[in-house]
One Martini backbone bead per residue (centre of mass of N, CA, C, O) as a GRO file, in nm:
protein
  324
    1MET     BB    1   8.644   9.699  14.198
    2ALA     BB    2   8.572   9.402  14.040
    3ILE     BB    3   8.591   9.241  13.722
    4LYS     BB    4   8.477   9.019  13.530
    5THR     BB    5   8.572   8.848  13.259
    6THR     BB    6   8.284   8.856  13.115
    7ASP     BB    7   8.310   9.196  13.096
    8LEU     BB    8   8.556   9.287  12.924
    9ASN     BB    9   8.468   9.366  12.638
   10ALA     BB   10   8.272   9.592  12.717
   11ARG     BB   11   8.477   9.767  12.886
   12LEU     BB   12   8.715   9.799  12.677
   13PHE     BB   13   8.539   9.824  12.378
   14GLY     BB   14   8.231   9.886  12.365
   15LYS     BB   15   8.120   9.585  12.311
   16ALA     BB   16   7.888   9.361  12.212
   17ASP     BB   17   7.828   9.059  12.395
   18LYS     BB   18   7.601   8.813  12.420
   19ARG     BB   19   7.741   8.688  12.691
   20ARG     BB   20   7.794   8.998  12.841
   21ALA     BB   21   7.596   9.182  12.668
   22THR     BB   22   7.277   9.295  12.561
   23THR     BB   23   7.374   9.596  12.499
   24PRO     BB   24   7.540   9.871  12.390
   25ALA     BB   25   7.467  10.050  12.630
   26GLU     BB   26   7.588   9.869  12.849
   27ALA     BB   27   7.876   9.874  12.736
   28GLN     BB   28   7.920  10.179  12.758
   29THR     BB   29   7.873  10.202  13.061
   30ALA     BB   30   8.099  10.008  13.149
   31ALA     BB   31   8.333  10.171  13.026
   32ARG     BB   32   8.278  10.439  13.190
   33ASP     BB   33   8.345  10.326  13.477
   34LYS     BB   34   8.638  10.257  13.519
   35ALA     BB   35   8.766  10.043  13.679
   36ALA     BB   36   9.030   9.989  13.895
   37VAL     BB   37   8.973   9.671  13.845
   38ILE     BB   38   9.065   9.383  13.653
   39GLU     BB   39   8.979   9.048  13.539
   40LEU     BB   40   9.200   8.836  13.337
   41ALA     BB   41   9.199   8.569  13.108
   42VAL     BB   42   9.482   8.493  12.958
   43ALA     BB   43   9.443   8.294  12.696
   44GLY     BB   44   9.273   8.098  12.893
   45GLU     BB   45   9.441   8.083  13.163
   46GLN     BB   46   9.536   8.314  13.353
   47THR     BB   47   9.457   8.529  13.614
   48VAL     BB   48   9.459   8.889  13.588
   49ALA     BB   49   9.537   9.194  13.738
   50PHE     BB   50   9.412   9.518  13.644
   51GLU     BB   51   9.525   9.849  13.661
   52LEU     BB   52   9.425  10.173  13.672
   53VAL     BB   53   9.595  10.423  13.474
   54LYS     BB   54   9.703  10.768  13.488
   55ILE     BB   55   9.852  10.972  13.234
   56ASN     BB   56   9.992  11.243  13.174
   57ALA     BB   57  10.016  11.407  12.884
   58ALA     BB   58  10.330  11.495  12.912
   59GLU     BB   59  10.411  11.162  12.982
   60VAL     BB   60  10.339  10.947  12.768
   61ALA     BB   61  10.599  10.916  12.592
   62ALA     BB   62  10.796  10.849  12.840
   63LYS     BB   63  10.609  10.620  13.010
   64THR     BB   64  10.567  10.489  12.720
   65GLN     BB   65  10.536  10.187  12.516
   66VAL     BB   66  10.543   9.977  12.245
   67PHE     BB   67  10.508   9.680  12.147
   68ALA     BB   68  10.735   9.535  11.937
   69GLU     BB   69  10.509   9.306  11.818
   70ASN     BB   70  10.337   9.502  11.695
   71ALA     BB   71  10.177   9.519  11.387
   72ARG     BB   72  10.159   9.815  11.420
   73GLU     BB   73  10.274  10.096  11.260
   74GLN     BB   74  10.379  10.381  11.423
   75ALA     BB   75  10.480  10.574  11.187
   76PHE     BB   76  10.168  10.600  11.065
   77LEU     BB   77  10.071  10.776  11.314
   78ASN     BB   78   9.844  11.021  11.237
   79GLU     BB   79   9.587  11.242  11.198
   80HIS     BB   80   9.468  11.072  10.963
   81ALA     BB   81   9.487  10.775  11.078
   82LEU     BB   82   9.321  10.895  11.356
   83ALA     BB   83   9.043  11.034  11.281
   84ASP     BB   84   8.829  10.827  11.414
   85ILE     BB   85   8.940  10.927  11.728
   86LEU     BB   86   9.059  11.217  11.767
   87ASN     BB   87   8.815  11.411  11.789
   88THR     BB   88   8.681  11.279  12.035
   89LEU     BB   89   8.929  11.296  12.224
   90LYS     BB   90   8.954  11.605  12.225
   91GLU     BB   91   8.663  11.655  12.348
   92ARG     BB   92   8.635  11.381  12.572
   93GLY     BB   93   8.846  11.191  12.566
   94GLN     BB   94   8.910  10.886  12.687
   95GLN     BB   95   8.688  10.609  12.682
   96TYR     BB   96   8.902  10.360  12.648
   97PRO     BB   97   9.113  10.167  12.783
   98ALA     BB   98   9.403  10.035  12.782
   99VAL     BB   99   9.665   9.774  12.750
  100GLY     BB  100   9.922   9.652  12.986
  101ARG     BB  101  10.268   9.648  13.110
  102TRP     BB  102  10.513   9.619  13.327
  103LEU     BB  103  10.828   9.739  13.367
  104ASP     BB  104  11.132   9.739  13.526
  105ASP     BB  105  11.158  10.074  13.489
  106GLY     BB  106  10.833  10.172  13.528
  107ARG     BB  107  10.716  10.138  13.271
  108ILE     BB  108  10.486  10.115  12.991
  109GLU     BB  109  10.345   9.854  12.793
  110VAL     BB  110  10.167   9.856  12.501
  111LEU     BB  111   9.926   9.620  12.375
  112ASP     BB  112   9.646   9.785  12.386
  113GLY     BB  113   9.648  10.116  12.231
  114SER     BB  114   9.836  10.277  12.025
  115ARG     BB  115   9.627  10.478  11.905
  116ARG     BB  116   9.545  10.610  12.174
  117ARG     BB  117   9.822  10.705  12.254
  118MET     BB  118   9.878  10.894  12.008
  119SER     BB  119   9.625  11.065  12.043
  120CYS     BB  120   9.706  11.179  12.320
  121ILE     BB  121   9.962  11.316  12.221
  122LEU     BB  122   9.830  11.500  11.999
  123ALA     BB  123   9.592  11.610  12.208
  124GLU     BB  124   9.685  11.642  12.501
  125ARG     BB  125   9.597  11.379  12.673
  126ASP     BB  126   9.510  11.166  12.886
  127PHE     BB  127   9.612  10.827  12.981
  128LEU     BB  128   9.439  10.518  12.973
  129ILE     BB  129   9.543  10.215  13.164
  130TYR     BB  130   9.568   9.877  13.189
  131VAL     BB  131   9.779   9.718  13.441
  132ALA     BB  132  10.030   9.452  13.461
  133LYS     BB  133  10.187   9.181  13.602
  134GLY     BB  134  10.337   8.898  13.459
  135ILE     BB  135  10.359   8.935  13.144
  136ASN     BB  136  10.433   8.755  12.894
  137GLY     BB  137  10.518   8.734  12.566
  138GLU     BB  138  10.282   8.552  12.471
  139HIS     BB  139  10.054   8.721  12.608
  140ALA     BB  140  10.124   8.989  12.476
  141LYS     BB  141  10.069   8.896  12.185
  142PHE     BB  142   9.776   8.822  12.224
  143LEU     BB  143   9.671   9.105  12.306
  144SER     BB  144   9.772   9.251  12.051
  145ASP     BB  145   9.619   9.083  11.833
  146VAL     BB  146   9.331   9.125  11.937
  147ALA     BB  147   9.330   9.436  11.911
  148ASN     BB  148   9.374   9.453  11.590
  149ALA     BB  149   9.072   9.371  11.518
  150HIS     BB  150   8.939   9.669  11.558
  151LYS     BB  151   9.166   9.757  11.337
  152PRO     BB  152   9.265   9.740  11.044
  153LEU     BB  153   9.523   9.659  10.871
  154SER     BB  154   9.745   9.725  10.663
  155LEU     BB  155   9.902   9.601  10.395
  156TYR     BB  156  10.181   9.627  10.516
  157GLU     BB  157  10.124   9.483  10.788
  158ARG     BB  158  10.024   9.220  10.665
  159GLY     BB  159  10.279   9.163  10.500
  160LYS     BB  160  10.471   9.128  10.742
  161GLU     BB  161  10.327   8.882  10.858
  162MET     BB  162  10.360   8.708  10.602
  163GLN     BB  163  10.666   8.708  10.589
  164LEU     BB  164  10.698   8.557  10.859
  165LEU     BB  165  10.550   8.298  10.776
  166LEU     BB  166  10.752   8.230  10.548
  167SER     BB  167  11.031   8.245  10.704
  168THR     BB  168  10.931   8.019  10.927
  169GLY     BB  169  10.748   7.791  10.767
  170LYS     BB  170  10.433   7.794  10.816
  171VAL     BB  171  10.443   7.858  10.512
  172ALA     BB  172  10.517   7.805  10.164
  173ASP     BB  173  10.300   7.999  10.020
  174GLN     BB  174  10.055   8.200   9.889
  175LYS     BB  175   9.833   7.988   9.896
  176GLU     BB  176   9.863   7.920  10.200
  177LEU     BB  177   9.825   8.206  10.302
  178ALA     BB  178   9.531   8.242  10.215
  179LYS     BB  179   9.425   8.017  10.399
  180TYR     BB  180   9.541   8.113  10.672
  181CYS     BB  181   9.413   8.423  10.632
  182GLN     BB  182   9.142   8.424  10.486
  183CYS     BB  183   9.213   8.502  10.174
  184SER     BB  184   9.313   8.623   9.893
  185GLU     BB  185   9.567   8.608   9.664
  186ALA     BB  186   9.553   8.909   9.587
  187LEU     BB  187   9.598   9.017   9.874
  188VAL     BB  188   9.866   8.882   9.925
  189SER     BB  189  10.017   9.017   9.694
  190GLY     BB  190   9.968   9.312   9.789
  191ALA     BB  191  10.094   9.287  10.071
  192LEU     BB  192  10.381   9.200   9.978
  193LYS     BB  193  10.433   9.450   9.812
  194ALA     BB  194  10.408   9.653  10.043
  195ALA     BB  195  10.638   9.519  10.227
  196SER     BB  196  10.870   9.584   9.999
  197LEU     BB  197  10.844   9.866  10.073
  198PRO     BB  198  10.948  10.155  10.181
  199MET     BB  199  10.852  10.349  10.438
  200GLU     BB  200  10.926  10.628  10.319
  201LEU     BB  201  10.724  10.604  10.084
  202LEU     BB  202  10.458  10.560  10.251
  203MET     BB  203  10.497  10.832  10.428
  204ALA     BB  204  10.392  11.022  10.194
  205TYR     BB  205  10.125  10.948  10.320
  206PRO     BB  206   9.859  11.017  10.528
  207SER     BB  207   9.729  10.702  10.492
  208VAL     BB  208   9.819  10.378  10.470
  209GLY     BB  209   9.537  10.238  10.530
  210GLU     BB  210   9.414  10.367  10.245
  211LEU     BB  211   9.580  10.176  10.073
  212GLY     BB  212   9.532  10.009   9.795
  213ARG     BB  213   9.613   9.785   9.557
  214PRO     BB  214   9.647   9.975   9.310
  215THR     BB  215   9.857  10.162   9.445
  216ILE     BB  216  10.062   9.948   9.527
  217VAL     BB  217  10.119   9.838   9.244
  218LYS     BB  218  10.218  10.107   9.128
  219LEU     BB  219  10.452  10.148   9.329
  220HIS     BB  220  10.602   9.885   9.271
  221ARG     BB  221  10.657   9.943   8.972
  222LEU     BB  222  10.800  10.211   9.011
  223TYR     BB  223  11.030  10.127   9.208
  224PHE     BB  224  11.127   9.848   9.052
  225GLY     BB  225  11.196  10.017   8.779
  226LEU     BB  226  11.443  10.087   8.933
  227ASP     BB  227  11.738  10.133   9.031
  228GLU     BB  228  11.913  10.155   9.316
  229ALA     BB  229  12.000  10.453   9.284
  230GLN     BB  230  11.715  10.561   9.209
  231ARG     BB  231  11.575  10.479   9.469
  232ASP     BB  232  11.740  10.655   9.658
  233GLN     BB  233  11.657  10.920   9.520
  234LEU     BB  234  11.356  10.898   9.571
  235VAL     BB  235  11.366  10.887   9.881
  236SER     BB  236  11.517  11.157   9.908
  237GLN     BB  237  11.295  11.334   9.780
  238VAL     BB  238  11.067  11.260   9.979
  239ASN     BB  239  11.272  11.356  10.237
  240ASN     BB  240  11.292  11.647  10.185
  241GLY     BB  241  11.346  11.813  10.490
  242GLY     BB  242  11.171  11.598  10.674
  243GLN     BB  243  10.898  11.615  10.512
  244ALA     BB  244  10.612  11.509  10.436
  245LEU     BB  245  10.466  11.509  10.134
  246TRP     BB  246  10.162  11.555  10.216
  247LYS     BB  247  10.221  11.841  10.355
  248THR     BB  248  10.271  11.985  10.056
  249ILE     BB  249   9.974  11.955   9.988
  250ASP     BB  250   9.713  12.143   9.812
  251ALA     BB  251   9.469  11.976   9.986
  252GLN     BB  252   9.157  11.806  10.048
  253GLY     BB  253   9.163  11.513  10.165
  254ILE     BB  254   9.273  11.198  10.138
  255THR     BB  255   9.213  11.128   9.842
  256ARG     BB  256   9.348  11.377   9.708
  257ILE     BB  257   9.624  11.356   9.841
  258THR     BB  258   9.690  11.072   9.743
  259ARG     BB  259   9.679  11.136   9.440
  260GLU     BB  260   9.902  11.358   9.445
  261VAL     BB  261  10.132  11.185   9.549
  262THR     BB  262  10.138  10.984   9.316
  263THR     BB  263  10.200  11.192   9.097
  264GLN     BB  264  10.471  11.288   9.217
  265LEU     BB  265  10.612  11.014   9.210
  266GLU     BB  266  10.594  10.982   8.905
  267ASN     BB  267  10.759  11.236   8.841
  268PHE     BB  268  11.015  11.153   8.983
  269SER     BB  269  11.062  10.894   8.818
  270GLU     BB  270  11.089  11.036   8.537
  271THR     BB  271  11.347  11.201   8.610
  272LEU     BB  272  11.520  10.938   8.662
  273GLN     BB  273  11.341  10.777   8.415
  274PRO     BB  274  11.307  10.860   8.125
  275LYS     BB  275  11.123  10.836   7.856
  276VAL     BB  276  11.183  10.643   7.564
  277GLU     BB  277  11.144  10.711   7.248
  278PRO     BB  278  11.100  10.546   6.981
  279GLU     BB  279  11.245  10.520   6.689
  280LYS     BB  280  11.162  10.606   6.387
  281PRO     BB  281  11.143  10.486   6.093
  282LYS     BB  282  11.313  10.518   5.797
  283ALA     BB  283  11.326  10.599   5.480
  284GLN     BB  284  11.397  10.408   5.187
  285GLU     BB  285  11.569  10.395   4.890
  286LEU     BB  286  11.521  10.211   4.583
  287VAL     BB  287  11.422  10.427   4.358
  288LYS     BB  288  11.512  10.699   4.235
  289GLY     BB  289  11.227  10.903   4.254
  290LYS     BB  290  11.009  10.640   4.289
  291VAL     BB  291  11.117  10.438   4.536
  292SER     BB  292  10.999  10.376   4.871
  293TYR     BB  293  11.069  10.252   5.215
  294THR     BB  294  10.917  10.114   5.525
  295ARG     BB  295  11.044   9.956   5.821
  296ASP     BB  296  10.820   9.792   6.083
  297GLY     BB  297  10.895   9.512   6.144
  298ASP     BB  298  10.618   9.350   5.985
  299LYS     BB  299  10.624   9.619   5.827
  300LEU     BB  300  10.543   9.753   5.486
  301GLN     BB  301  10.619  10.053   5.307
  302LEU     BB  302  10.511  10.183   4.996
  303LYS     BB  303  10.648  10.434   4.763
  304LEU     BB  304  10.506  10.541   4.451
  305LYS     BB  305  10.617  10.694   4.148
  306LYS     BB  306  10.558  10.752   3.821
  307LEU     BB  307  10.309  10.572   3.726
  308THR     BB  308  10.153  10.379   3.534
  309GLU     BB  309   9.871  10.206   3.495
  310ARG     BB  310  10.011   9.937   3.416
  311GLN     BB  311  10.212   9.921   3.651
  312SER     BB  312  10.008   9.922   3.877
  313GLU     BB  313   9.858   9.662   3.794
  314GLU     BB  314  10.103   9.468   3.796
  315ILE     BB  315  10.189   9.511   4.093
  316LEU     BB  316   9.920   9.430   4.226
  317ALA     BB  317   9.904   9.148   4.102
  318TYR     BB  318  10.167   9.041   4.220
  319LEU     BB  319  10.100   9.082   4.521
  320ALA     BB  320   9.845   8.912   4.528
  321ASP     BB  321   9.991   8.649   4.440
  322TYR     BB  322  10.230   8.642   4.656
  323LEU     BB  323  10.024   8.680   4.925
  324LYS     BB  324   9.836   8.414   4.927
   0.00000   0.00000   0.00000
């Protein structure tokens, strides 16, 4: 049975589209049908037939790969980052098939569904994917970008896309980036800061997608406040033993673990570049046994001893007159 292009959104994403499904329930039912073939007008151009393929759980990693130009960073996909779909997938299996294309070597390249793919690998469940032949690079990128709209990209991932826009000259500066991406300049600044950080540092966290601008700004200041050798040492400490730092934290919940990771990174940074307390200015003797002073920037402290009442009055009167 073939599905018309007009039903694609509902069947692939379980999402109600007013032009294609009248209720969410209808969309869910259509997705559960998992038709053997769907017909999709890719990027509004040619219609392509996609065949539903089921890959055994043990073969998902070997028989599939993710589209290289997918904006979602695959290294960040762990049980915390996938928590929104992983539990349901473990219990009931994959509800909505992914979308991909056949490669020349017989493997499948995932264009839409890299999070579902990794969830199937972690949960050891079969992977369902609609696959087609003859999808060129431009159309593959279109399908991949459309898919990423269903789960917001992290600041790091958005920053990488923004870096590409700047490097290719599509936009001139951060102000144009904000207009092009339809977001605030503050978000652009945070995203670019995130993209400038090494992945190894960000992977110290349980879910990079949960890192907001305040944490990113703090990390950026911490990391780039070190010299190059110290940065290498920091990354080395974070990756000590090959285990992600967040896995060593004895806490529950992403928020608490994230906070603890940040604290540990700050502690690492301080050991590499300990804070130097400024030396306090020392008192200087002006008249032995009677007058000493301390100079601190534009501040001057005088300490006078053994003064008569007349001397005190005359000195105060002089200062008052001099400093008018």
